């Protein structure tokens, strides 16, 4: 197969992969972010401590993460058909991709939020901040660099999932590699597909790392965290002055 024959196929498949990964990432982030934060808030000693809710959500997330994606796709075929009207194509593949990405991202969010300094939460509580204020002003902003890194990891994982989706008619570069590279014995076509996926993953990883480092540096110079730490540092000093007086 010549390059002029490959090019339109590669362009169409790349566009399908972009659509699948983009929409599934958006859904995974929108649903997974509050789910991951809720896992932290409802845990023991959390702001909304509720062991039952935490265990239920945790088990659902664990089941979603432990299921191989190819099995998840097959198990969700009826649901996918109900949502999209078909089980073939890039639009249908978005459903299992999103459902597979939600628990994956939720666990990464949980890990990122747990890394936030508990002293900052206590400082906002001492100033009368409620749970929503703590989440919006402390937990998410302070964890933002880690959340960006988590999103990058999720995007890369979903690219791999999308390639697997191509093996069962999901469209995209994975489908192209199977149909032309494997079934039609075009190894050159397959290697070009692999190279495109490798380049895409490298660019996404670079962009995600750059964004995370930039946000981390900005937060370290003038973010909410340093201001709250300064406030906490001043409180003991003020208390000592009152004792001396």
mmCIF file of C-alpha atoms in Angstrom, residues 21-130:
data_model
loop_
_atom_site.group_PDB
_atom_site.id
_atom_site.type_symbol
_atom_site.label_atom_id
_atom_site.label_comp_id
_atom_site.label_asym_id
_atom_site.label_seq_id
_atom_site.Cartn_x
_atom_site.Cartn_y
_atom_site.Cartn_z
ATOM 1 C CA UNK A 21 -10.234 9.893 23.815
ATOM 2 C CA UNK A 22 -11.341 13.529 24.102
ATOM 3 C CA UNK A 23 -14.960 12.835 25.004
ATOM 4 C CA UNK A 24 -14.178 9.903 27.270
ATOM 5 C CA UNK A 25 -11.538 11.954 29.103
ATOM 6 C CA UNK A 26 -13.978 14.811 29.600
ATOM 7 C CA UNK A 27 -16.602 12.468 31.047
ATOM 8 C CA UNK A 28 -14.032 10.679 33.215
ATOM 9 C CA UNK A 29 -12.796 13.976 34.670
ATOM 10 C CA UNK A 30 -16.263 15.466 35.233
ATOM 11 C CA UNK A 31 -17.499 12.344 37.051
ATOM 12 C CA UNK A 32 -14.236 11.055 38.508
ATOM 13 C CA UNK A 33 -13.149 14.320 40.148
ATOM 14 C CA UNK A 34 -16.093 14.649 42.566
ATOM 15 C CA UNK A 35 -16.035 10.879 43.098
ATOM 16 C CA UNK A 36 -12.378 10.957 44.137
ATOM 17 C CA UNK A 37 -12.913 13.970 46.407
ATOM 18 C CA UNK A 38 -15.916 12.230 47.962
ATOM 19 C CA UNK A 39 -13.771 9.192 48.732
ATOM 20 C CA UNK A 40 -11.499 11.444 50.787
ATOM 21 C CA UNK A 41 -14.284 13.409 52.484
ATOM 22 C CA UNK A 42 -16.239 10.313 53.560
ATOM 23 C CA UNK A 43 -13.218 8.396 54.809
ATOM 24 C CA UNK A 44 -12.428 7.989 58.501
ATOM 25 C CA UNK A 45 -11.656 11.387 60.057
ATOM 26 C CA UNK A 46 -12.878 13.022 56.850
ATOM 27 C CA UNK A 47 -14.960 16.180 56.758
ATOM 28 C CA UNK A 48 -18.054 14.159 55.785
ATOM 29 C CA UNK A 49 -17.116 10.921 57.520
ATOM 30 C CA UNK A 50 -19.456 8.134 56.448
ATOM 31 C CA UNK A 51 -17.914 4.685 56.472
ATOM 32 C CA UNK A 52 -20.829 3.002 54.687
ATOM 33 C CA UNK A 53 -20.859 5.467 51.779
ATOM 34 C CA UNK A 54 -17.075 5.334 51.558
ATOM 35 C CA UNK A 55 -17.024 1.539 51.404
ATOM 36 C CA UNK A 56 -19.773 1.389 48.775
ATOM 37 C CA UNK A 57 -18.077 3.960 46.530
ATOM 38 C CA UNK A 58 -14.700 2.330 47.117
ATOM 39 C CA UNK A 59 -15.976 -1.107 46.100
ATOM 40 C CA UNK A 60 -17.605 0.260 42.952
ATOM 41 C CA UNK A 61 -14.373 2.000 41.997
ATOM 42 C CA UNK A 62 -12.321 -1.121 42.740
ATOM 43 C CA UNK A 63 -14.575 -3.311 40.590
ATOM 44 C CA UNK A 64 -14.383 -0.814 37.741
ATOM 45 C CA UNK A 65 -10.605 -0.638 37.932
ATOM 46 C CA UNK A 66 -10.053 -4.380 38.216
ATOM 47 C CA UNK A 67 -12.099 -5.348 35.147
ATOM 48 C CA UNK A 68 -10.035 -5.747 31.944
ATOM 49 C CA UNK A 69 -11.178 -3.227 29.373
ATOM 50 C CA UNK A 70 -11.908 -5.744 26.636
ATOM 51 C CA UNK A 71 -14.256 -7.603 29.009
ATOM 52 C CA UNK A 72 -15.829 -4.315 30.088
ATOM 53 C CA UNK A 73 -16.594 -3.477 26.461
ATOM 54 C CA UNK A 74 -18.361 -6.807 25.941
ATOM 55 C CA UNK A 75 -20.262 -6.520 29.230
ATOM 56 C CA UNK A 76 -21.492 -3.026 28.312
ATOM 57 C CA UNK A 77 -22.653 -3.824 24.793
ATOM 58 C CA UNK A 78 -26.344 -3.727 25.701
ATOM 59 C CA UNK A 79 -25.901 -0.459 27.579
ATOM 60 C CA UNK A 80 -23.825 0.982 24.741
ATOM 61 C CA UNK A 81 -26.499 0.055 22.207
ATOM 62 C CA UNK A 82 -29.149 1.668 24.422
ATOM 63 C CA UNK A 83 -27.138 4.907 24.689
ATOM 64 C CA UNK A 84 -25.811 5.254 21.145
ATOM 65 C CA UNK A 85 -28.003 2.901 19.133
ATOM 66 C CA UNK A 86 -25.024 0.816 17.999
ATOM 67 C CA UNK A 87 -22.048 -1.117 19.341
ATOM 68 C CA UNK A 88 -19.713 -0.345 16.425
ATOM 69 C CA UNK A 89 -17.782 2.805 15.664
ATOM 70 C CA UNK A 90 -16.046 5.565 17.576
ATOM 71 C CA UNK A 91 -19.251 6.966 19.086
ATOM 72 C CA UNK A 92 -20.126 3.593 20.595
ATOM 73 C CA UNK A 93 -16.572 3.177 21.928
ATOM 74 C CA UNK A 94 -16.879 6.393 23.960
ATOM 75 C CA UNK A 95 -19.315 4.705 26.376
ATOM 76 C CA UNK A 96 -17.032 1.909 27.662
ATOM 77 C CA UNK A 97 -13.997 4.200 27.440
ATOM 78 C CA UNK A 98 -15.663 6.765 29.711
ATOM 79 C CA UNK A 99 -16.964 4.151 32.146
ATOM 80 C CA UNK A 100 -13.534 2.528 32.277
ATOM 81 C CA UNK A 101 -11.817 5.894 32.784
ATOM 82 C CA UNK A 102 -14.034 7.128 35.636
ATOM 83 C CA UNK A 103 -12.824 4.729 38.383
ATOM 84 C CA UNK A 104 -9.260 4.983 37.098
ATOM 85 C CA UNK A 105 -9.263 8.770 37.392
ATOM 86 C CA UNK A 106 -11.207 8.737 40.682
ATOM 87 C CA UNK A 107 -8.450 6.773 42.414
ATOM 88 C CA UNK A 108 -5.803 9.128 41.075
ATOM 89 C CA UNK A 109 -7.841 12.091 42.356
ATOM 90 C CA UNK A 110 -8.143 10.454 45.767
ATOM 91 C CA UNK A 111 -4.374 10.007 45.969
ATOM 92 C CA UNK A 112 -3.743 13.609 44.862
ATOM 93 C CA UNK A 113 -6.213 15.113 47.354
ATOM 94 C CA UNK A 114 -4.830 13.046 50.250
ATOM 95 C CA UNK A 115 -1.440 14.674 49.670
ATOM 96 C CA UNK A 116 -2.806 18.119 50.573
ATOM 97 C CA UNK A 117 -1.483 19.393 53.898
ATOM 98 C CA UNK A 118 -4.079 18.771 56.607
ATOM 99 C CA UNK A 119 -2.948 21.939 58.353
ATOM 100 C CA UNK A 120 -4.385 24.015 55.536
ATOM 101 C CA UNK A 121 -7.773 22.384 56.020
ATOM 102 C CA UNK A 122 -7.636 23.068 59.751
ATOM 103 C CA UNK A 123 -6.716 26.692 59.094
ATOM 104 C CA UNK A 124 -9.747 27.222 56.848
ATOM 105 C CA UNK A 125 -11.980 25.456 59.375
ATOM 106 C CA UNK A 126 -10.704 27.753 62.140
ATOM 107 C CA UNK A 127 -11.695 30.722 59.964
ATOM 108 C CA UNK A 128 -15.242 29.375 59.634
ATOM 109 C CA UNK A 129 -14.940 27.725 56.235
ATOM 110 C CA UNK A 130 -17.456 24.995 55.433
#
